[in-house]
JSON list of C-alpha atoms in Angstrom, two decimals:
[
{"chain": "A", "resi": 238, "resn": "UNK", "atom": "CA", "xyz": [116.22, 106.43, 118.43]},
{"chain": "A", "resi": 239, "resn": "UNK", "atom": "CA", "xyz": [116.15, 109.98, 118.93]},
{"chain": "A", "resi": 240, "resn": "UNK", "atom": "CA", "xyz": [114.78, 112.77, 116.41]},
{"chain": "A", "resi": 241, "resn": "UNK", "atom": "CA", "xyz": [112.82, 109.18, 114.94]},
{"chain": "A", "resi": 242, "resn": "UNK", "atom": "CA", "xyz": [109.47, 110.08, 113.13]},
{"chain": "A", "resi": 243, "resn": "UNK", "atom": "CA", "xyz": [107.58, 107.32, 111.00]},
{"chain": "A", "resi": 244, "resn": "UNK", "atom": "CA", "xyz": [105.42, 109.36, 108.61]},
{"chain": "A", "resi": 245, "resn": "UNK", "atom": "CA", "xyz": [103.48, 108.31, 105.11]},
{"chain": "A", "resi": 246, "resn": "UNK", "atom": "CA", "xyz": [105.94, 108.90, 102.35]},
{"chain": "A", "resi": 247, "resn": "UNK", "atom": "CA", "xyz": [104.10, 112.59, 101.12]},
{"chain": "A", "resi": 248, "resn": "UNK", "atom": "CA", "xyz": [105.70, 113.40, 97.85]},
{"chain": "A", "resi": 249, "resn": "UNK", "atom": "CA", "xyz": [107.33, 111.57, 95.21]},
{"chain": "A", "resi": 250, "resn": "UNK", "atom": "CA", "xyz": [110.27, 112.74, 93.33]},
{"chain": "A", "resi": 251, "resn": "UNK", "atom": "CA", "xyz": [113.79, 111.56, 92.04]},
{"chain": "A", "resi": 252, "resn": "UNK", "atom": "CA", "xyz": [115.35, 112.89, 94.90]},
{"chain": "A", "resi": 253, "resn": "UNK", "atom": "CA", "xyz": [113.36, 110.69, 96.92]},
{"chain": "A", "resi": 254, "resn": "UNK", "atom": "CA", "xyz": [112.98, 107.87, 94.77]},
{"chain": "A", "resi": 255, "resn": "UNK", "atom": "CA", "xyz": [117.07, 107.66, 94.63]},
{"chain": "A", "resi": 256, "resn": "UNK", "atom": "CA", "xyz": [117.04, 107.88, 98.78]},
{"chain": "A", "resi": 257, "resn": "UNK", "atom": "CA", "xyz": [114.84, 105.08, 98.69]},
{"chain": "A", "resi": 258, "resn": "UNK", "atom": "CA", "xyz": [116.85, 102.89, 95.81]},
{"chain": "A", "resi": 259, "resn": "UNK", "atom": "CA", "xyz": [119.80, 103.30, 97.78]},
{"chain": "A", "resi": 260, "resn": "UNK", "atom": "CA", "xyz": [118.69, 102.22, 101.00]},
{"chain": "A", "resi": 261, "resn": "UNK", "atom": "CA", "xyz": [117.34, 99.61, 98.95]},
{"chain": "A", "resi": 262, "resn": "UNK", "atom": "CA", "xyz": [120.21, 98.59, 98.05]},
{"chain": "A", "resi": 263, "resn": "UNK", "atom": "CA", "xyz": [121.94, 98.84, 101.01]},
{"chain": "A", "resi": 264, "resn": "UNK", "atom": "CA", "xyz": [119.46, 96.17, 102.56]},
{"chain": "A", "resi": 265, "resn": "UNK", "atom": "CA", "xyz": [120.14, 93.80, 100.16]},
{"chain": "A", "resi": 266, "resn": "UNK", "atom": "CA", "xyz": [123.66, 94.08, 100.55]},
{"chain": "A", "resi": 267, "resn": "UNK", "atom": "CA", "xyz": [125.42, 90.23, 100.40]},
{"chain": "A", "resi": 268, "resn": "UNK", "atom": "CA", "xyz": [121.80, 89.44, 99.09]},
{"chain": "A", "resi": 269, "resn": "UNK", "atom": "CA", "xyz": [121.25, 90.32, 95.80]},
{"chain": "A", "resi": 270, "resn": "UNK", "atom": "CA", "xyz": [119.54, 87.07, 95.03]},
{"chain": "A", "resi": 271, "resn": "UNK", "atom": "CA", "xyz": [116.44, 88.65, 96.98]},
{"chain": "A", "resi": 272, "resn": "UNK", "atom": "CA", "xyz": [117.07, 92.23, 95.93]},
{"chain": "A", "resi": 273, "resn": "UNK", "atom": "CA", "xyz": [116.65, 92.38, 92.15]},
{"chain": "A", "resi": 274, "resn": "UNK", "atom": "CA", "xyz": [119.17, 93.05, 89.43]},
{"chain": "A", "resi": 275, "resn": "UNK", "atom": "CA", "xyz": [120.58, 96.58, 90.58]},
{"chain": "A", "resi": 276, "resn": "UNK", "atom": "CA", "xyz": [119.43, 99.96, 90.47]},
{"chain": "A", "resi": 277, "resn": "UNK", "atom": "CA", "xyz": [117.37, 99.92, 87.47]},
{"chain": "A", "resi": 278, "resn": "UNK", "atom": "CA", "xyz": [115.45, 97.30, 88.93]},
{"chain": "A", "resi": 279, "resn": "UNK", "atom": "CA", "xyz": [115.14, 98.67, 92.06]},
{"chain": "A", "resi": 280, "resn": "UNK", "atom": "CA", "xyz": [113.63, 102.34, 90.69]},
{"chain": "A", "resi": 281, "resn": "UNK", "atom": "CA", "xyz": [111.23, 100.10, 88.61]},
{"chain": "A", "resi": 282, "resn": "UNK", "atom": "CA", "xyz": [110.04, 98.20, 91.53]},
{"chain": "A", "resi": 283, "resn": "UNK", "atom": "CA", "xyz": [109.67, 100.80, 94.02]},
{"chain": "A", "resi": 284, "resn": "UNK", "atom": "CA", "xyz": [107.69, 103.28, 91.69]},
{"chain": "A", "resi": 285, "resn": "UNK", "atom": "CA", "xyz": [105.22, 99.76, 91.24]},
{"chain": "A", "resi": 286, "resn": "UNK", "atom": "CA", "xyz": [104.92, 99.73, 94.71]},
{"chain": "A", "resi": 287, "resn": "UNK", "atom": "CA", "xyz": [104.39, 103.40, 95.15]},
{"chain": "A", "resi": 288, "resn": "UNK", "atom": "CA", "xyz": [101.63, 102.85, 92.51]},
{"chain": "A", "resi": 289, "resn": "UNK", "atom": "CA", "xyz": [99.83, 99.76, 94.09]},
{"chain": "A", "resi": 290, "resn": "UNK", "atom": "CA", "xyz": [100.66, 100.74, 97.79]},
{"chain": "A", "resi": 291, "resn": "UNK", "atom": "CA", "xyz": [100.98, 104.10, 98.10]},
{"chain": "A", "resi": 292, "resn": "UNK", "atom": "CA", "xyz": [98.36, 104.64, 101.13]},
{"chain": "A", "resi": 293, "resn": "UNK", "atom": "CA", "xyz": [100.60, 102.07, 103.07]},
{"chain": "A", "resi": 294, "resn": "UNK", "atom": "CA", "xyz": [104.04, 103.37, 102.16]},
{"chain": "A", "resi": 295, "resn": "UNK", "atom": "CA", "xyz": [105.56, 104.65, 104.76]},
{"chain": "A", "resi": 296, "resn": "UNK", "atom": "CA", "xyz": [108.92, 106.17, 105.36]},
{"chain": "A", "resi": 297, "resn": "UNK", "atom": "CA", "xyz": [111.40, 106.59, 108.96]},
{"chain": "A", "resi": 298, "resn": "UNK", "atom": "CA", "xyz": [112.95, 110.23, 108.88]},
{"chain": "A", "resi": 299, "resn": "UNK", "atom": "CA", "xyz": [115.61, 110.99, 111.68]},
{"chain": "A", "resi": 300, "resn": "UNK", "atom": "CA", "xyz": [115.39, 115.21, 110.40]},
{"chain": "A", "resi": 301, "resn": "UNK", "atom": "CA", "xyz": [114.47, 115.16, 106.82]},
{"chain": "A", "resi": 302, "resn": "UNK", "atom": "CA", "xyz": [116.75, 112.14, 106.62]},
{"chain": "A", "resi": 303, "resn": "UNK", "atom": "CA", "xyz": [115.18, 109.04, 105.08]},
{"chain": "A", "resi": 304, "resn": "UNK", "atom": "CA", "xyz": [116.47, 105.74, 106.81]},
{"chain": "A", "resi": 305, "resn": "UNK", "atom": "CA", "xyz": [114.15, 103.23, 106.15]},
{"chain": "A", "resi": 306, "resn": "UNK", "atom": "CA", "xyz": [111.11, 102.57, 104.18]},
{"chain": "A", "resi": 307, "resn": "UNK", "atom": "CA", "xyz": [108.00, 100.34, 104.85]},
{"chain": "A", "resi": 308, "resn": "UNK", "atom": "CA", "xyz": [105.00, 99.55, 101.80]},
{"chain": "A", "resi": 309, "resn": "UNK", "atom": "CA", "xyz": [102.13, 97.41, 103.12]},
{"chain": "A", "resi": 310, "resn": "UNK", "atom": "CA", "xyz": [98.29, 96.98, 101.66]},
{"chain": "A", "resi": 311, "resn": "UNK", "atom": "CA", "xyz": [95.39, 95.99, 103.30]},
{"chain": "A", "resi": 312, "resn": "UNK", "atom": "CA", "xyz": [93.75, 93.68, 100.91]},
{"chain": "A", "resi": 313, "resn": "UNK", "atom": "CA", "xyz": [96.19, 91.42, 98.97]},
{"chain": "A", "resi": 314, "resn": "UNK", "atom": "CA", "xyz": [95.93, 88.78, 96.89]},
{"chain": "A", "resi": 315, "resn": "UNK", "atom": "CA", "xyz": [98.20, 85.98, 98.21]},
{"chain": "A", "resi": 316, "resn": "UNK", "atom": "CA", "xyz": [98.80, 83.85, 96.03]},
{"chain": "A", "resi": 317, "resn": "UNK", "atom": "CA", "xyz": [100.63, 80.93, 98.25]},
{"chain": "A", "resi": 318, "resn": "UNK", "atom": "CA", "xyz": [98.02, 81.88, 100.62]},
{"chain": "A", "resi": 319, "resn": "UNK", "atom": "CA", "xyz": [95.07, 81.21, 98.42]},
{"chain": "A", "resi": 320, "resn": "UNK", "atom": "CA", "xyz": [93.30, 84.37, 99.90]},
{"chain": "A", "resi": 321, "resn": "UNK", "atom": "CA", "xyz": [92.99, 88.20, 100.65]},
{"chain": "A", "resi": 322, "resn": "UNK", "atom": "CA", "xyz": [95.25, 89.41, 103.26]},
{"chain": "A", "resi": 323, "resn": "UNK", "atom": "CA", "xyz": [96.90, 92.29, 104.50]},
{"chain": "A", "resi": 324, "resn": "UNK", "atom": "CA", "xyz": [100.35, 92.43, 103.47]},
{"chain": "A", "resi": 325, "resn": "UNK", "atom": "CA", "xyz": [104.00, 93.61, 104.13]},
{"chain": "A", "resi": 326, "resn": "UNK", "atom": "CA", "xyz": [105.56, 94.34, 100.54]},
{"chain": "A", "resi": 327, "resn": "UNK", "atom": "CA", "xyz": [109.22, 95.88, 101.95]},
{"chain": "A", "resi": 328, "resn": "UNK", "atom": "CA", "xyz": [110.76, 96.79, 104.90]},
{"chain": "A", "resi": 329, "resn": "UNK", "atom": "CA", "xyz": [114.23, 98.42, 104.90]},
{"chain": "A", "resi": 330, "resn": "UNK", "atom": "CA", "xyz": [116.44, 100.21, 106.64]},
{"chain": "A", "resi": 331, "resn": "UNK", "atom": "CA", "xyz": [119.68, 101.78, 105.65]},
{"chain": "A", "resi": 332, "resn": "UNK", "atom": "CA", "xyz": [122.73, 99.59, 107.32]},
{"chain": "A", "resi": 333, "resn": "UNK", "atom": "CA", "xyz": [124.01, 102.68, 109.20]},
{"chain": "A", "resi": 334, "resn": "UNK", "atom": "CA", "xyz": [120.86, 102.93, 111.59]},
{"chain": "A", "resi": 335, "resn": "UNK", "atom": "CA", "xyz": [120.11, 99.04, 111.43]},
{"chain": "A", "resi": 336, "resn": "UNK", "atom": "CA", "xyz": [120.03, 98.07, 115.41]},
{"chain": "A", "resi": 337, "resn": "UNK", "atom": "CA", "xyz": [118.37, 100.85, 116.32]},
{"chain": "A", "resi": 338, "resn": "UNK", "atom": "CA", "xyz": [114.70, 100.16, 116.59]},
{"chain": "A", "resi": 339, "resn": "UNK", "atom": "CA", "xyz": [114.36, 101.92, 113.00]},
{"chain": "A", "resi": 340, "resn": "UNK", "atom": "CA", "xyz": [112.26, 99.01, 111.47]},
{"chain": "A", "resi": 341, "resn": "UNK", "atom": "CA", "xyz": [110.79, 97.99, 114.86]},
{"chain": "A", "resi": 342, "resn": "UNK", "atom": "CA", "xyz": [109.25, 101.32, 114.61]},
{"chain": "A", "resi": 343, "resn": "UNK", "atom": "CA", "xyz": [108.19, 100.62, 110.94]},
{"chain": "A", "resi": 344, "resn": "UNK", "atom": "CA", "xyz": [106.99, 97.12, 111.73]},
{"chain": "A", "resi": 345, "resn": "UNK", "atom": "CA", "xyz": [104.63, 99.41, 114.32]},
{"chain": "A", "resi": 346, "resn": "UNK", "atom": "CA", "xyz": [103.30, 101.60, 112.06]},
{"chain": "A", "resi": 347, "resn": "UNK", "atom": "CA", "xyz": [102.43, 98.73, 109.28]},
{"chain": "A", "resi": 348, "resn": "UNK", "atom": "CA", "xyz": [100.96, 96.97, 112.07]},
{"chain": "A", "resi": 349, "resn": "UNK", "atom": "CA", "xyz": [98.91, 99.79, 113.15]},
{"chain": "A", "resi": 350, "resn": "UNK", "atom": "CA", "xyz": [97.83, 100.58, 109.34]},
{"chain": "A", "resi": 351, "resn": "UNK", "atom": "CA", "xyz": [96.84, 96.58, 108.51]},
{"chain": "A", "resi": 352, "resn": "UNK", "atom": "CA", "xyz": [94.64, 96.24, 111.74]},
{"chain": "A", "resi": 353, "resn": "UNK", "atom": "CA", "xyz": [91.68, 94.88, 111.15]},
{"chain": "A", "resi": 354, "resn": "UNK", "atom": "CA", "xyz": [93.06, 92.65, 108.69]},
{"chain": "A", "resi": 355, "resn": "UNK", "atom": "CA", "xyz": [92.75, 89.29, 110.66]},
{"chain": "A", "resi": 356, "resn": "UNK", "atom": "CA", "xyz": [96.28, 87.56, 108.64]},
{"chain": "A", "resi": 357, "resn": "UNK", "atom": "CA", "xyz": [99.39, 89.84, 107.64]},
{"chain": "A", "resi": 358, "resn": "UNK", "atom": "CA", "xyz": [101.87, 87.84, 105.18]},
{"chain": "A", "resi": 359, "resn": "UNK", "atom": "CA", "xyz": [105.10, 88.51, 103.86]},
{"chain": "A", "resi": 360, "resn": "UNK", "atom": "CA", "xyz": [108.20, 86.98, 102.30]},
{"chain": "A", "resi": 361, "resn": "UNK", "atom": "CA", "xyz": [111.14, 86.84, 103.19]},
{"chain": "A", "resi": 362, "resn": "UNK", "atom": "CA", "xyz": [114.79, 85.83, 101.91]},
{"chain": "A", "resi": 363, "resn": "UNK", "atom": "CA", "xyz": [115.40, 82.12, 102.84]},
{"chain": "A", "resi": 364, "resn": "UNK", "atom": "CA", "xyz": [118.73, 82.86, 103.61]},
{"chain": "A", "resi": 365, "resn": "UNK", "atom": "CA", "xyz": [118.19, 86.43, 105.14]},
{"chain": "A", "resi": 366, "resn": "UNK", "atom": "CA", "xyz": [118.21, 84.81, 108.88]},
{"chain": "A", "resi": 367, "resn": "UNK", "atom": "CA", "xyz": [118.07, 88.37, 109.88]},
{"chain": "A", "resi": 368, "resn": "UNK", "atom": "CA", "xyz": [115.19, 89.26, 108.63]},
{"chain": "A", "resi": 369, "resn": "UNK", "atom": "CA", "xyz": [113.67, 86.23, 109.50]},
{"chain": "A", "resi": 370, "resn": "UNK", "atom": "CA", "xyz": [114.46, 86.78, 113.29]},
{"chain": "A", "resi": 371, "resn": "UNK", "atom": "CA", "xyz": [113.09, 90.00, 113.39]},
{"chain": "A", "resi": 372, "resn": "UNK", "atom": "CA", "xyz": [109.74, 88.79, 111.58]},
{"chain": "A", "resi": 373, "resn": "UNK", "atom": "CA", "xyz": [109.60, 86.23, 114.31]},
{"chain": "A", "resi": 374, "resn": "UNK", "atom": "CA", "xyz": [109.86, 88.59, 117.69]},
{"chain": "A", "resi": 375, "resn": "UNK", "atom": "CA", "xyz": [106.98, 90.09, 115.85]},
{"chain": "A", "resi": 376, "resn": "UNK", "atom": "CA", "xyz": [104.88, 87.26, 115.95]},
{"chain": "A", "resi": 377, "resn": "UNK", "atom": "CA", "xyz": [105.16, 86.21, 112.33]},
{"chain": "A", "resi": 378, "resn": "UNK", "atom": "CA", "xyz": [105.71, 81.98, 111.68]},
{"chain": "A", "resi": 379, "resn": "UNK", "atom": "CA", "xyz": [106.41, 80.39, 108.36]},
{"chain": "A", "resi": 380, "resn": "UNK", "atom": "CA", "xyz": [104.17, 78.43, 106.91]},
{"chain": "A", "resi": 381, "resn": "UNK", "atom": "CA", "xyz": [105.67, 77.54, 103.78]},
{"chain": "A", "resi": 382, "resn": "UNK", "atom": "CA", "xyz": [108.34, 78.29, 101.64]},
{"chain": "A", "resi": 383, "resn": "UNK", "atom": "CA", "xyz": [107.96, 79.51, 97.33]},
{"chain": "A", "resi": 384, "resn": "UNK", "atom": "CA", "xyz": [111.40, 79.31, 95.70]},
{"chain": "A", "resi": 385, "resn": "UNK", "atom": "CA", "xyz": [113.89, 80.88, 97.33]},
{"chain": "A", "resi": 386, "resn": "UNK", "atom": "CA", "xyz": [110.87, 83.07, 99.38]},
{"chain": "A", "resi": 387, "resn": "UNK", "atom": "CA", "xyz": [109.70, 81.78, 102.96]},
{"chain": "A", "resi": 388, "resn": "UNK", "atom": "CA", "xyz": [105.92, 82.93, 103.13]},
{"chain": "A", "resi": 389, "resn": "UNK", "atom": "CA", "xyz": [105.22, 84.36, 106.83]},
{"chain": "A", "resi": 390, "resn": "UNK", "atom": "CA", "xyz": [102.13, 84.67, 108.22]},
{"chain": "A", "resi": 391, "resn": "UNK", "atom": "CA", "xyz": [100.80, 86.62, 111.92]},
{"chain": "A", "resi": 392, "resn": "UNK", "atom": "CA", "xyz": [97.30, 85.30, 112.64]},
{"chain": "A", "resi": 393, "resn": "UNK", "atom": "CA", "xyz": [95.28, 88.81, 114.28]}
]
């Protein structure tokens, strides 16, 4: 996409954080099972991960516009897993610029900040085929499910 910049989210402020809780949101529109219980939630959770991530939270601007966000670390404890790994927390991007590369371009830059790591996980939505698709072109396979969470792992 054109004007598309993937930077490391530089400042932190309620501006921001409600950019980031509506995109949120947005990507867990139809859902809400995997997304939390609304907004409150979703300020609570991101400001968590901004604490335990924030060297690996990254954000898509098209301009100054946020459309997507990205948190990953590079040692997490996996607790399905049984082991350290690196690890993709979130990745979202706002409906209206879904289908156009925005979180292929995110999916780069957490791939680029967790090398080294020799197994990235994630979870993902069991019902969120989507997702799961995406997750797949880029190499990740399930290897297990937790609740309603499929575990996903790409072996470096």
């Amino acid at each position: 996409m054109n004007g598309l910049k993937i930077e490391k989210l530089k400042e932190w402020n309620e501006e921001i954080l409600e950019r980031l809780v509506q995109i949120y949101m947005q990507g867990y529109d139809g859902l809400r099972e995997y997304g939390g219980e609304g907004v409150g939630y979703a300020r609570r959770y991101l400001s968590w991960y901004l604490k335990k991530m924030r060297d690996g939270f990254f954000v898509a601007k098209i301009g100054d516009n946020i459309v997507g966000f990205a948190v990953c670390a590079r040692d997490w404890y996996h607790k399905f897993l049984g082991e350290r790994v690196g690890y993709i927390g979130e990745l979202v991007v706002d409906k209206e610029y879904q289908g156009h590369h925005v979180g292929g371009a995110l999916m780069e830059a957490c791939l680029d900040y967790l090398k080294g790591c020799k197994k990235i996980a994630l979870e993902v939505g069991v019902k969120n085929e989507n997702a799961i698709r995406f997750y797949e072109r880029w190499g990740f396979k399930k290897v297990g499910t937790e609740g309603k969470w499929v575990v996903m792992v790409r072996e470096v």
